Coordinates of C-alpha atoms in Angstrom, one line a residue:
X24 CA 39.3 -1.5 -9.6
X25 CA 37.0 -1.5 -6.8
X26 CA 33.4 -2.4 -7.9
X27 CA 30.5 -0.3 -6.5
X28 CA 27.4 -1.3 -4.3
X29 CA 24.5 -2.8 -6.1
X30 CA 21.1 -3.0 -4.4
X31 CA 18.7 -5.6 -5.5
X32 CA 15.1 -6.1 -4.2
X33 CA 13.2 -9.3 -4.7
X34 CA 16.5 -11.0 -4.3
X35 CA 15.2 -14.1 -2.5
X36 CA 13.5 -15.8 -5.6
X37 CA 13.0 -15.8 -9.3
X38 CA 14.7 -13.1 -11.5
X39 CA 15.9 -11.1 -8.4
X40 CA 17.8 -14.2 -7.0
X41 CA 19.4 -15.1 -10.5
X42 CA 20.4 -11.5 -11.0
X43 CA 21.9 -11.4 -7.5
X44 CA 24.0 -14.5 -8.3
X45 CA 25.3 -13.1 -11.4
X46 CA 26.4 -9.8 -9.7
X47 CA 27.8 -11.8 -6.9
X48 CA 29.9 -13.9 -9.3
X49 CA 31.2 -10.8 -10.9
X50 CA 32.5 -9.5 -7.6
X51 CA 30.1 -6.7 -6.9
X52 CA 29.4 -5.9 -3.1
X53 CA 25.6 -6.4 -2.7
X54 CA 22.6 -5.3 -0.6
X55 CA 20.1 -8.2 -1.3
X56 CA 16.4 -7.4 0.0
X57 CA 13.6 -9.8 0.2
X58 CA 11.0 -11.2 2.3
X59 CA 12.2 -14.7 2.8
X60 CA 16.0 -14.3 3.5
X61 CA 16.8 -17.7 4.7
X62 CA 17.9 -19.3 1.3
X63 CA 20.3 -16.3 0.7
X64 CA 21.7 -16.4 4.5
X65 CA 22.5 -20.1 3.9
X66 CA 24.6 -19.3 1.0
X67 CA 26.9 -17.1 3.2
X68 CA 27.9 -14.9 0.3
X69 CA 30.9 -12.6 0.9
X70 CA 30.7 -8.9 0.2
X71 CA 26.9 -9.1 0.7
X72 CA 24.4 -7.7 3.2
X73 CA 21.1 -9.5 3.3
X74 CA 18.1 -7.6 4.7
X75 CA 14.6 -8.9 5.3
X76 CA 12.7 -5.7 4.3
X77 CA 9.3 -4.9 3.0
X78 CA 9.9 -2.5 0.1
X79 CA 6.8 -0.7 0.8
X80 CA 8.2 0.3 4.3
X81 CA 10.3 3.4 3.3
X82 CA 12.0 3.8 6.6
X83 CA 13.2 0.2 6.7
X84 CA 14.2 0.2 3.2
X85 CA 16.2 3.4 3.5
X86 CA 17.9 2.2 6.6
X87 CA 19.0 -1.0 4.9
X88 CA 20.5 1.1 1.9
X89 CA 22.2 3.5 4.3
X90 CA 23.8 0.5 6.3
X91 CA 25.1 -1.1 3.2
X92 CA 26.4 2.2 1.8
X93 CA 28.3 2.8 5.1
X94 CA 29.9 -0.6 4.7
X95 CA 30.5 -0.8 1.0
X96 CA 30.3 2.8 -0.4
X97 CA 27.6 4.5 -2.3
X98 CA 25.2 2.6 -4.4
X99 CA 25.9 2.9 -8.1
X100 CA 22.8 0.8 -9.1
X101 CA 19.5 -0.3 -7.8
X102 CA 17.5 -3.0 -9.3
X103 CA 13.9 -2.8 -8.2
X104 CA 12.8 -6.4 -8.9
X105 CA 10.4 -7.2 -6.0
X106 CA 6.9 -7.7 -7.2
X107 CA 3.6 -9.4 -6.6
X108 CA 1.2 -10.7 -9.2
X109 CA -2.2 -11.6 -7.8
X110 CA -4.7 -11.9 -10.6
X111 CA -8.4 -11.7 -10.5
X112 CA -11.5 -10.3 -12.0
X113 CA -12.2 -6.6 -10.9
X114 CA -15.7 -7.5 -9.9
X115 CA -14.7 -10.2 -7.3
X116 CA -11.0 -9.8 -6.5
X117 CA -10.3 -9.2 -2.8
X118 CA -9.4 -5.5 -2.7
X119 CA -6.6 -6.2 -0.1
X120 CA -4.9 -8.0 -3.0
X121 CA -4.9 -4.7 -5.0
X122 CA -3.5 -2.9 -2.1
X123 CA -0.6 -5.5 -1.6
X124 CA 0.3 -5.3 -5.3
X125 CA 0.2 -1.5 -5.4
X126 CA 2.4 -1.3 -2.2
X127 CA 5.1 -3.6 -3.6
X128 CA 4.9 -2.9 -7.3
X129 CA 4.4 0.8 -7.1
X130 CA 5.3 2.2 -3.7
X131 CA 8.2 -0.3 -3.5
X132 CA 9.6 1.1 -6.8
X133 CA 9.2 4.8 -5.7
X134 CA 10.9 4.0 -2.2
X135 CA 13.8 2.3 -4.0
X136 CA 14.4 5.2 -6.3
X137 CA 14.1 7.7 -3.5
X138 CA 16.7 5.8 -1.4
X139 CA 19.5 6.2 -4.0
X140 CA 18.6 9.3 -6.0
X141 CA 20.1 11.9 -3.8
X142 CA 23.5 10.4 -3.7
X143 CA 23.5 9.5 -7.4
X144 CA 22.6 13.0 -8.2
X145 CA 25.5 14.3 -6.1
X146 CA 27.9 12.0 -7.7
X147 CA 26.5 12.6 -11.2
X148 CA 26.3 8.9 -11.9
X149 CA 24.0 5.9 -11.2
X150 CA 21.7 3.3 -12.7
X151 CA 18.2 2.4 -11.8
X152 CA 16.5 -0.6 -13.3
X153 CA 12.8 -1.0 -12.6
X154 CA 10.9 -4.3 -13.2
X155 CA 7.8 -4.1 -15.0
X156 CA 6.1 -6.7 -17.1
X157 CA 4.5 -7.1 -20.5
X158 CA 1.3 -6.5 -18.6
X159 CA 2.6 -3.0 -18.2
X160 CA 2.3 -2.5 -22.0
X161 CA -0.5 -4.7 -23.0
X162 CA -3.5 -5.7 -20.8
X163 CA -4.7 -9.3 -20.1
X164 CA -8.0 -10.7 -19.0
X165 CA -8.1 -10.9 -15.1
X166 CA -5.0 -8.7 -14.8
X167 CA -6.5 -5.3 -14.0
X168 CA -4.8 -4.4 -10.8
X169 CA -1.7 -6.0 -11.7
X170 CA -1.6 -4.2 -15.0
X171 CA -2.3 -1.0 -13.3
X172 CA 0.8 -1.5 -11.2
X173 CA 3.0 -2.3 -14.0
X174 CA 1.5 0.6 -16.2
X175 CA 2.6 2.7 -13.2
X176 CA 6.2 1.4 -13.2
X177 CA 6.4 2.4 -16.8
X178 CA 5.1 5.9 -16.2
X179 CA 7.1 6.6 -13.2
X180 CA 10.2 5.3 -14.9
X181 CA 9.7 7.5 -17.9
X182 CA 9.0 10.6 -15.8
X183 CA 12.1 9.9 -13.5
X184 CA 14.2 9.2 -16.4
X185 CA 13.6 12.9 -17.8
X186 CA 14.2 14.4 -14.4
X187 CA 17.5 12.8 -13.8
X188 CA 19.0 12.7 -17.3
X189 CA 20.8 15.9 -16.6
X190 CA 22.6 14.0 -13.6
X191 CA 24.0 11.2 -15.8
X192 CA 21.6 8.8 -14.1
X193 CA 20.1 6.1 -16.2
X194 CA 16.5 4.7 -15.5
X195 CA 15.8 1.5 -17.4
X196 CA 12.5 -0.3 -17.5
X197 CA 12.4 -4.1 -18.1
X198 CA 9.2 -5.6 -19.3
X199 CA 9.5 -9.5 -19.5
X200 CA 6.7 -11.8 -20.5
X201 CA 5.8 -14.8 -18.4
X202 CA 8.9 -16.3 -16.8
X203 CA 8.9 -19.5 -14.9
X204 CA 9.4 -18.2 -11.3
X205 CA 7.5 -18.4 -7.9
X206 CA 5.6 -15.1 -9.0
X207 CA 3.5 -17.3 -11.2
X208 CA 2.4 -19.2 -8.1
X209 CA 1.1 -16.2 -6.3

């Protein structure tokens, strides 16, 4: 049985990388999206497209997904794992850090969903997995902007889940606690 395309953002490190390796080992065709793609390119994974894309850039994201679908067929799942965690006190944190987190953690997830939803609705099937955080459920000190972005992921996911349920599309939100990944060193 031919396996369907899986799109994974944030695939160049941490949870995204480990998830990509599991799907690769299971024989799925993959579109792996990340900022630092050298590590993935060095692996020379078969049945895999690797694209250096900023998930906040809808056009680039959409083009990468369309190119992978042209090669492997429609995306059956997207895992929106890309994220940034820049912590600081609201009073003193650089507001550019807020914008970067909101761009990646919120706009990136919205962009990912929009790139696949039309096709999934037409096929009446698909899975969207959005990575949030325990900080999207419970606030922590010096996490205001990060927490806001992850609360947004929960809200967006809940909303979209209701909108697409009649089309047999699953929307799943994952909210891990602290995991030893490069995210902790941002």
